[in-house]
Coordinates of C-alpha atoms in Angstrom, one line a residue:
M1 CA 118.9 94.8 93.6
A2 CA 119.6 96.4 90.2
I3 CA 116.9 98.4 88.4
E4 CA 115.2 96.5 85.6
L5 CA 112.9 98.1 83.1
V6 CA 110.4 95.6 81.6
K7 CA 109.8 96.8 78.1
E8 CA 107.7 95.9 75.1
N9 CA 108.2 96.7 71.4
I10 CA 105.0 97.6 69.4
E11 CA 105.1 98.0 65.6
Y12 CA 102.6 100.4 64.2
E13 CA 102.0 102.4 61.0
Q14 CA 101.4 106.1 61.0
L15 CA 99.4 107.7 58.2
L16 CA 101.7 110.6 57.2
G17 CA 99.5 112.1 54.6
E18 CA 97.7 111.8 51.2
N19 CA 97.6 113.7 48.0
T20 CA 96.7 113.5 44.4
A21 CA 98.3 114.4 41.1
D22 CA 96.9 114.6 37.5
T23 CA 98.7 112.9 34.8
V24 CA 97.9 114.0 31.2
V25 CA 98.1 111.4 28.5
Q26 CA 98.2 112.5 24.9
E27 CA 99.1 110.0 22.2
E28 CA 98.5 109.5 18.5
Y29 CA 98.3 106.1 16.9
I30 CA 98.3 104.7 13.3
I31 CA 95.6 102.2 12.4
P32 CA 97.3 98.9 11.4
D33 CA 97.3 98.2 7.6
T34 CA 95.2 95.1 8.2
Q35 CA 92.3 97.2 9.6
P36 CA 89.7 99.3 7.7
D37 CA 89.8 103.1 7.6
V38 CA 88.2 105.0 10.6
L39 CA 84.7 106.5 10.1
K40 CA 83.8 107.1 13.7
V41 CA 85.2 106.2 17.1
L42 CA 82.6 104.4 19.1
M43 CA 84.4 103.7 22.4
V44 CA 87.7 104.0 24.1
D45 CA 88.4 102.0 27.3
A46 CA 91.5 103.0 29.3
K47 CA 93.0 100.6 31.8
P48 CA 95.8 102.2 33.9
S49 CA 98.2 100.2 36.1
I50 CA 101.1 101.1 38.3
L51 CA 104.4 99.4 37.4
N52 CA 106.7 100.9 39.9
T53 CA 106.4 103.0 43.1
E54 CA 109.2 104.7 45.0
V55 CA 108.8 106.9 48.0
M56 CA 111.3 109.7 48.0
Q57 CA 111.9 112.9 50.0
D58 CA 108.5 114.7 50.3
K59 CA 107.0 112.8 47.3
V60 CA 106.0 109.5 45.8
Y61 CA 107.4 108.7 42.3
L62 CA 105.0 106.6 40.2
E63 CA 105.6 104.8 36.9
G64 CA 102.7 103.3 35.1
Q65 CA 101.1 102.2 31.9
V66 CA 97.7 102.8 30.2
E67 CA 96.2 100.2 27.9
F68 CA 93.7 101.7 25.4
D69 CA 91.0 99.5 23.8
V70 CA 89.5 101.5 20.9
V71 CA 86.3 100.3 19.2
Y72 CA 85.5 102.1 16.0
L73 CA 83.2 102.0 12.9
G74 CA 85.4 101.1 9.9
K75 CA 84.8 101.7 6.2
T76 CA 84.9 98.6 4.0
E77 CA 84.2 98.0 0.3
D78 CA 80.8 96.5 1.2
G79 CA 79.9 99.3 3.7
T80 CA 80.9 99.5 7.3
E81 CA 81.9 97.1 10.1
I82 CA 82.9 97.5 13.7
C83 CA 86.6 97.1 14.5
G84 CA 88.8 97.0 17.5
V85 CA 92.4 98.1 18.1
S86 CA 94.6 98.1 21.2
Y87 CA 97.5 100.4 22.1
S88 CA 99.5 101.3 25.3
A89 CA 101.3 104.3 26.7
K90 CA 103.7 104.8 29.5
F91 CA 103.5 107.6 32.1
S92 CA 105.3 108.8 35.2
N93 CA 104.5 111.5 37.7
Y94 CA 105.2 112.6 41.3
V95 CA 102.6 112.9 44.1
E96 CA 103.8 115.5 46.6
I97 CA 103.5 114.5 50.3
E98 CA 105.4 116.5 52.8
G99 CA 107.5 114.4 55.2
A100 CA 107.6 111.4 52.9
A101 CA 111.0 109.6 53.0
H102 CA 112.7 106.6 51.4
K103 CA 111.5 103.1 52.6
M104 CA 108.1 104.4 53.9
I105 CA 105.0 102.5 52.8
S106 CA 102.8 103.8 50.0
N107 CA 99.4 102.8 48.9
T108 CA 98.4 104.2 45.5
D109 CA 94.9 104.4 43.9
Y110 CA 94.3 105.5 40.4
Y111 CA 91.4 106.0 38.0
V112 CA 90.6 107.6 34.7
E113 CA 89.2 111.0 35.3
H114 CA 88.7 111.8 31.6
I115 CA 89.4 110.0 28.4
D116 CA 88.6 110.9 24.8
C117 CA 89.5 109.5 21.4
N118 CA 89.0 111.1 18.0
A119 CA 89.9 110.3 14.4
V120 CA 92.6 112.7 13.2
N121 CA 92.2 111.2 9.7
E122 CA 91.1 107.9 8.2
R123 CA 94.3 106.2 9.3
K124 CA 95.1 107.9 12.6
I125 CA 93.4 108.4 16.0
A126 CA 94.3 110.6 18.9
V127 CA 93.8 109.7 22.5
E128 CA 93.9 112.2 25.3
G129 CA 92.9 112.1 28.9
I130 CA 93.7 112.6 32.5
I131 CA 94.7 109.8 34.9
K132 CA 94.2 110.7 38.6
L133 CA 96.8 109.3 40.9
K134 CA 96.3 109.3 44.6
S135 CA 98.9 108.2 47.1
E136 CA 98.8 107.6 50.9
V137 CA 102.2 107.4 52.7
Y138 CA 102.6 105.5 56.0
S139 CA 105.6 105.6 58.2
K140 CA 106.5 102.3 59.8
N141 CA 107.4 102.8 63.5
E142 CA 108.4 100.9 66.5
L143 CA 107.3 102.0 70.0
E144 CA 109.3 100.8 73.0
I145 CA 107.1 101.2 76.1
V146 CA 108.0 100.5 79.8
K147 CA 105.4 98.1 81.2
D148 CA 107.0 97.5 84.6
I149 CA 110.0 98.4 86.8
T150 CA 111.7 96.2 89.4
G151 CA 114.5 96.8 91.8
L152 CA 113.5 100.3 93.0
G153 CA 111.6 99.5 96.2
D154 CA 108.6 101.7 97.0
V155 CA 107.8 103.4 93.7
Q156 CA 104.3 104.7 92.8
F157 CA 103.2 104.1 89.2
L158 CA 100.4 105.8 87.2
R159 CA 99.2 103.2 84.8
N160 CA 96.8 104.0 82.0
P161 CA 95.4 101.8 79.3
T162 CA 96.4 103.2 75.9
S163 CA 94.8 102.2 72.6
I164 CA 97.2 101.6 69.6
D165 CA 96.5 100.4 66.1
K166 CA 99.0 97.6 66.0
V167 CA 99.9 95.9 62.7
A168 CA 98.8 92.3 63.1
G169 CA 99.8 91.2 59.6
N170 CA 100.1 91.9 55.9
T171 CA 99.7 89.5 53.1
S172 CA 99.3 89.4 49.3
V173 CA 97.2 86.7 47.8
D174 CA 97.0 85.7 44.1
L175 CA 93.6 84.7 42.8
V176 CA 93.0 83.3 39.3
A177 CA 89.7 84.0 37.5
K178 CA 89.1 81.5 34.7
S179 CA 86.1 81.8 32.3
H180 CA 85.1 79.5 29.4
L181 CA 82.6 81.4 27.3
Q182 CA 80.6 79.5 24.7
V183 CA 79.0 81.2 21.7
P184 CA 75.4 80.0 21.2
M185 CA 74.7 78.0 18.0
E186 CA 72.2 80.6 16.8
N187 CA 75.0 83.2 16.7
P188 CA 77.8 83.2 14.2
Q189 CA 81.3 82.0 15.1
V190 CA 83.9 84.4 16.6
G191 CA 85.6 86.4 13.9
N192 CA 87.8 88.5 16.2
I193 CA 87.7 89.9 19.7
L194 CA 87.0 93.7 19.8
K195 CA 87.5 94.2 23.5
Y196 CA 87.4 92.4 26.8
D197 CA 87.1 93.6 30.3
V198 CA 87.5 92.2 33.9
N199 CA 85.9 94.1 36.8
I200 CA 86.3 92.9 40.4
H201 CA 83.2 93.5 42.5
K202 CA 81.3 92.3 45.5
K203 CA 84.5 92.1 47.5
Q204 CA 84.4 90.6 50.9
V205 CA 87.3 89.8 53.3
K206 CA 86.6 88.1 56.6
L207 CA 88.9 87.4 59.5
L208 CA 88.7 84.1 61.2
E209 CA 90.8 82.6 64.0
G210 CA 94.3 82.5 62.4
K211 CA 93.0 82.8 58.9
I212 CA 91.7 85.2 56.3
S213 CA 88.7 84.4 54.1
I214 CA 88.8 86.2 50.7
E215 CA 85.8 86.4 48.4
A216 CA 85.1 88.5 45.3
F217 CA 83.5 88.2 41.8
A218 CA 85.3 88.8 38.5
E219 CA 82.8 90.2 36.0
I220 CA 84.0 89.4 32.5
N221 CA 82.7 91.2 29.4
V222 CA 83.7 90.3 25.9
L223 CA 82.7 92.1 22.7
Y224 CA 83.3 90.2 19.5
K225 CA 82.6 90.5 15.8
G226 CA 81.0 87.5 14.1
K227 CA 82.7 85.6 11.4
D228 CA 81.7 86.6 7.9
T229 CA 79.3 89.2 9.2
A230 CA 79.3 92.8 10.3
D231 CA 77.3 92.0 13.4
V232 CA 78.7 92.3 16.9
F233 CA 77.9 90.3 20.0
H234 CA 78.4 90.5 23.7
L235 CA 79.2 87.6 26.1
S236 CA 79.6 87.9 29.9
D237 CA 80.4 85.8 32.9
D238 CA 80.6 86.4 36.7
V239 CA 83.3 84.2 38.2
L240 CA 83.5 83.6 42.0
L241 CA 87.0 84.0 43.5
S242 CA 87.5 82.6 46.9
Q243 CA 90.5 81.5 49.0
E244 CA 91.4 81.0 52.7
V245 CA 95.0 81.8 53.8
E246 CA 96.6 81.4 57.1
L247 CA 97.8 84.5 59.0
E248 CA 99.0 83.8 62.5
G249 CA 97.5 85.9 65.3
V250 CA 94.5 87.4 63.5
N251 CA 91.0 87.1 64.7
S252 CA 87.5 88.4 64.0
N253 CA 87.8 91.3 66.4
M254 CA 90.5 93.0 64.3
N255 CA 90.2 95.5 61.4
V256 CA 90.9 94.4 57.9
F257 CA 91.6 96.6 54.9
E258 CA 92.0 95.3 51.3
E259 CA 92.8 96.3 47.8
F260 CA 92.1 94.2 44.7
T261 CA 93.9 94.8 41.4
V262 CA 93.8 92.9 38.0
D263 CA 97.5 92.3 37.3
A264 CA 97.2 90.5 34.0
T265 CA 94.6 89.1 31.6
E266 CA 94.7 86.7 28.6
C267 CA 92.0 86.0 26.1
N268 CA 92.1 83.2 23.5
I269 CA 89.7 81.9 20.8
K270 CA 89.3 78.1 20.8
E271 CA 87.6 75.7 18.5
D272 CA 84.7 73.5 19.7
D273 CA 84.2 69.8 19.0
L274 CA 82.9 70.7 15.5
G275 CA 86.0 72.7 14.7
E276 CA 84.2 76.1 14.9
N277 CA 85.5 79.2 16.8
R278 CA 82.8 79.1 19.4
N279 CA 84.8 79.1 22.6
I280 CA 86.5 82.1 24.3
D281 CA 88.9 81.3 27.2
I282 CA 89.8 84.2 29.5
E283 CA 92.2 84.0 32.4
A284 CA 92.9 86.9 34.8
L285 CA 95.4 87.2 37.6
V286 CA 93.8 89.1 40.5
K287 CA 96.0 90.3 43.4
A288 CA 94.4 90.9 46.8
N289 CA 96.6 93.0 49.2
V290 CA 95.3 92.6 52.8
K291 CA 96.3 94.5 55.9
V292 CA 95.1 93.6 59.4
Q293 CA 95.3 95.9 62.4
S294 CA 94.4 95.2 66.0
K295 CA 93.1 97.7 68.4
E296 CA 95.7 97.0 71.1
N297 CA 94.9 98.1 74.6
V298 CA 98.3 98.4 76.3
D299 CA 98.6 99.0 80.1
V300 CA 101.5 101.4 80.1
I301 CA 103.3 103.4 82.8
Q302 CA 102.5 107.1 82.2
D303 CA 104.2 108.5 85.3
A304 CA 106.1 107.4 88.4
Y305 CA 107.6 108.8 91.6
S306 CA 108.9 107.5 95.0
P307 CA 108.1 108.7 98.5
D308 CA 111.6 107.6 99.5
L309 CA 113.8 108.4 96.4
N310 CA 114.5 111.2 94.1
L311 CA 113.9 110.0 90.6
K312 CA 114.6 111.3 87.2
I313 CA 111.7 110.5 84.9
E314 CA 112.2 110.5 81.1
K315 CA 109.2 110.7 78.9
K316 CA 108.7 110.9 75.1
D317 CA 105.7 112.3 73.2
Y318 CA 104.4 110.1 70.4
E319 CA 101.8 111.0 67.8
F320 CA 99.5 108.3 66.5
N321 CA 97.0 108.2 63.7
L322 CA 94.3 105.8 64.9
V323 CA 91.4 104.3 63.1
Y324 CA 88.2 105.6 64.6
G325 CA 85.8 103.6 62.5
H326 CA 85.0 102.2 59.1
A327 CA 81.9 101.2 57.3
N328 CA 80.4 100.3 53.8
T329 CA 77.3 101.4 52.1
E330 CA 75.5 100.6 48.9
N331 CA 73.9 103.1 46.6
I332 CA 71.5 102.6 43.6
V333 CA 72.2 105.2 40.9
K334 CA 69.7 105.7 38.0
E335 CA 69.9 107.9 35.0
N336 CA 68.4 108.2 31.5
L337 CA 71.0 109.1 29.0
E338 CA 69.8 111.1 26.0
I339 CA 70.7 110.0 22.4
K340 CA 72.7 112.7 20.7
E341 CA 72.3 111.6 17.1
E342 CA 69.3 113.0 15.3
N343 CA 66.9 110.6 13.7
A344 CA 68.7 107.6 15.3
V345 CA 66.4 105.6 17.5
P346 CA 68.1 103.0 19.8
I347 CA 66.7 99.5 19.5
E348 CA 69.1 97.3 21.4
V349 CA 72.0 97.7 23.9
I350 CA 75.0 95.6 22.9
L351 CA 77.4 96.5 25.6
A352 CA 77.5 98.8 28.7
V353 CA 80.5 99.1 30.9
G354 CA 81.4 101.6 33.7
K355 CA 84.0 102.7 36.2
V356 CA 83.6 104.5 39.5
S357 CA 85.7 107.3 40.8
I358 CA 85.5 109.3 44.0
T359 CA 85.8 113.1 43.3
D360 CA 85.3 114.6 46.7
K361 CA 84.7 113.7 50.4
K362 CA 84.2 115.5 53.6
L363 CA 83.4 114.7 57.2
V364 CA 80.3 116.0 59.0
E365 CA 79.1 115.0 62.4
D366 CA 78.7 111.2 62.5
K367 CA 79.0 110.8 58.8
L368 CA 81.4 110.7 55.8
S369 CA 79.8 112.5 52.8
V370 CA 81.2 111.3 49.5
E371 CA 80.7 112.6 45.9
G372 CA 81.7 110.6 42.8
I373 CA 81.0 109.8 39.2
I374 CA 80.2 106.6 37.2
N375 CA 81.8 106.9 33.7
V376 CA 79.5 104.8 31.5
S377 CA 80.2 103.7 27.9
V378 CA 77.4 102.1 25.9
I379 CA 77.4 100.6 22.4
Y380 CA 73.9 100.1 20.9
K381 CA 72.1 99.4 17.7
T382 CA 69.9 102.0 16.0
N383 CA 67.2 101.8 13.4
D384 CA 69.5 103.6 10.9
E385 CA 70.3 101.1 8.2
K386 CA 73.4 102.8 7.0
N387 CA 74.9 103.4 10.5
N388 CA 73.2 100.9 12.7
L389 CA 75.8 101.1 15.4
S390 CA 76.3 104.0 17.7
S391 CA 77.7 104.8 21.2
L392 CA 77.7 107.2 24.0
N393 CA 80.0 108.0 26.9
E394 CA 78.6 109.9 29.9
D395 CA 79.6 110.8 33.5
I396 CA 76.8 110.1 35.9
P397 CA 77.3 111.9 39.3
F398 CA 76.3 110.3 42.6
S399 CA 76.5 111.1 46.2
S400 CA 76.7 108.8 49.2
T401 CA 76.7 108.9 53.0
V402 CA 78.7 106.5 55.1
D403 CA 77.5 106.4 58.7
I404 CA 80.3 106.4 61.3
P405 CA 78.8 107.5 64.6
G406 CA 81.1 109.8 66.6
A407 CA 83.1 111.0 63.6
K408 CA 84.1 114.7 63.8
I409 CA 84.8 117.3 61.2
E410 CA 88.4 117.7 62.3
M411 CA 89.2 114.0 61.8
S412 CA 90.7 112.6 58.5
S413 CA 89.1 110.2 56.1
I414 CA 89.6 107.8 53.2
A415 CA 86.9 106.8 50.7
K416 CA 86.9 104.3 47.9
G417 CA 84.1 103.2 45.5
D418 CA 83.4 100.1 43.5
L419 CA 80.8 99.3 40.8
D420 CA 79.0 96.2 41.9
S421 CA 76.6 96.0 38.9
L422 CA 75.5 98.0 35.8
E423 CA 72.4 97.5 33.7
A424 CA 71.4 99.3 30.5
S425 CA 68.2 99.2 28.6
I426 CA 66.1 101.2 26.1
E427 CA 63.5 103.4 27.6
A428 CA 61.6 106.0 25.6
N429 CA 64.4 106.6 23.1
T430 CA 66.9 106.9 25.9
I431 CA 69.5 104.6 27.5
A432 CA 68.3 103.8 31.0
I433 CA 71.1 103.1 33.4
K434 CA 70.8 101.4 36.7
A435 CA 74.0 100.9 38.7
I436 CA 74.8 99.7 42.2
V437 CA 77.8 101.5 43.7
S438 CA 79.4 100.4 47.0
V439 CA 81.4 103.0 49.0
R440 CA 83.9 102.1 51.7
G441 CA 84.7 104.8 54.2
R442 CA 87.4 105.0 56.9
V443 CA 87.9 107.7 59.5
N444 CA 91.1 108.3 61.4
Y445 CA 92.1 110.7 64.1
N446 CA 95.4 111.9 65.6
S447 CA 96.3 111.3 69.2
N448 CA 99.4 112.5 71.2
K449 CA 100.5 110.4 74.1
D450 CA 103.3 110.6 76.6
F451 CA 105.1 107.4 77.4
L452 CA 107.7 106.8 80.1
I453 CA 110.8 105.5 78.5
N454 CA 113.3 105.6 81.4
I455 CA 113.6 106.1 85.1
V456 CA 116.8 106.8 87.0
P457 CA 117.4 107.2 90.8
L458 CA 119.2 110.5 91.6
E459 CA 122.0 110.6 94.1
G460 CA 121.6 112.9 97.1
E461 CA 119.6 113.3 100.3
K462 CA 116.4 111.3 100.3
P463 CA 113.1 113.0 101.1
K464 CA 112.5 113.3 104.8
K465 CA 109.2 112.7 106.5
K466 CA 107.6 115.0 109.0
A467 CA 105.2 113.9 111.6
S468 CA 102.8 116.8 111.0
V469 CA 99.9 116.7 108.5
T470 CA 98.8 119.2 105.9
I471 CA 95.3 120.3 105.1
Y472 CA 95.0 120.7 101.3
T473 CA 92.1 122.3 99.4
T474 CA 91.6 120.7 96.1
Q475 CA 91.7 122.8 92.9
T476 CA 90.1 122.3 89.5
G477 CA 92.1 119.7 87.5
D478 CA 93.5 118.0 90.6
T479 CA 93.7 114.2 90.9
L480 CA 94.8 112.2 93.9
W481 CA 97.8 111.0 91.9
K482 CA 99.0 114.6 91.3
I483 CA 98.4 115.5 95.0
A484 CA 100.2 112.4 96.3
K485 CA 103.2 113.1 93.9
V486 CA 103.6 116.7 95.1
Y487 CA 103.6 115.7 98.8
F488 CA 105.7 112.5 98.4
T489 CA 103.0 110.3 99.8
T490 CA 100.7 107.7 98.2
V491 CA 97.2 107.7 96.8
E492 CA 96.3 104.8 99.1
S493 CA 97.4 106.8 102.2
I494 CA 95.3 109.8 101.2
V495 CA 92.3 107.6 100.4
N496 CA 92.6 105.7 103.8
I497 CA 93.0 108.8 106.0
N498 CA 90.2 110.7 104.3
G499 CA 87.8 107.8 103.9
I500 CA 87.5 108.4 100.1
E501 CA 85.2 105.9 98.3
N502 CA 86.0 106.8 94.7
S503 CA 89.7 107.6 94.1
D504 CA 89.1 108.6 90.5
Y505 CA 86.8 111.5 91.4
V506 CA 87.9 114.7 93.2
L507 CA 85.7 117.8 93.6
P508 CA 87.3 121.2 93.6
G509 CA 87.2 122.8 97.1
Q510 CA 87.5 119.5 99.1
K511 CA 89.6 119.6 102.2
L512 CA 92.0 116.7 102.3
I513 CA 94.3 115.6 105.1
I514 CA 97.8 114.9 103.7
P515 CA 99.8 112.6 105.9
G516 CA 103.4 113.6 106.9
R517 CA 104.8 115.3 103.8
A518 CA 108.4 115.2 102.9
V519 CA 110.9 118.0 103.1
I520 CA 113.8 117.8 100.5

């Protein structure tokens, strides 16, 4: 009978490494002729996006774009009014990751680490800042393991269950957020949109039998100037996004990891039934990239030998980066922001927006410790009749702990943060901020495993049995498998002749009878 190796192919992704790179953005822009001169910049909102990603030798090349929404106080013949302008800038950079190669998988995260905007003169503004780029590179591998061997007669196999993070599925889902905002009749009509913003929060992805349930909220904020007035107003909406998609083979016992991005937005002013500009329609395309992994327990052959044949055993060492655990936590962050202008008392918050970025992370025993900042921008009214609008921009630090029992310092980790809600109010001449930040943490570890990949009978004289027995004294580290292999017998024979109850447990110094060993 011919030898037949029963094999199985397992596809898995190996986290090769991660790194960050700072991209400096410096641009000057001319205020359009249709807009008033600049008196003071109130707010700049930077929205980076990645347009192209290419994994190269030892690095990841990224091309992106930053959209700037600038809100400023303009000078008019009648006094001042709030204005908004939008610009964009392209950028490119490399993230160095040793061992990266073409066709590997890359996940990229990005956030604005710092952004500032100043008036160069009454018709020109300068924007400068730092975009933090973070890339993770995964190698896509296939492992061919030997699960069984037939046609070799009496062969002893050492089988061990081995855990592997197997890729169960990847999918990308398009979600559309639509909002129809209506201006109350007590407020003036919409003159023009100063800025609008879409923030995805309260994300939840659940695995069902053969399906994925995706749910999130799109928080929409619009700042607009009233028609025939200098007053500004804020409208907001929170739109539920939900969808179920089929993905064969997934179930609730698997691990799921997701990333949400806002790919495109569109904002339009519409007339109501009276012909007034009181409706604002916003549509945003939100992309959810979902990866599902299963913790696959594979019963593989780790070693083999024959009491009757000389065998050549071929093994290969594989290194795996396995998910140890992951968890989420929510944090309430509170801070009172001081007003910097003298003699300007805040009387009403018009708009408050924020973004979360993770600045540092480290593993301690059983925990992932995370440091981050919330960049908060606030536009508010003051009691100053001449300059009744002002703003502030502050970084609020926070710290968080994600409990992952059993996590060790030497393991690796990934942490990401989301801003679930942000509230701003006037409190004792300060701007009181209350934010809820959710932090997602994942801990991985490296594991090296030997797998049997081939077995070949060797020609030559077969092992010969002797009728005599051997008395063997066990040593530290011995197992019955190791002893049986050395003496060309079987674990079952040693267990039976010595009356051993637990074949997995051998004490050093035990005297064992080894039946008729072979002489080669």
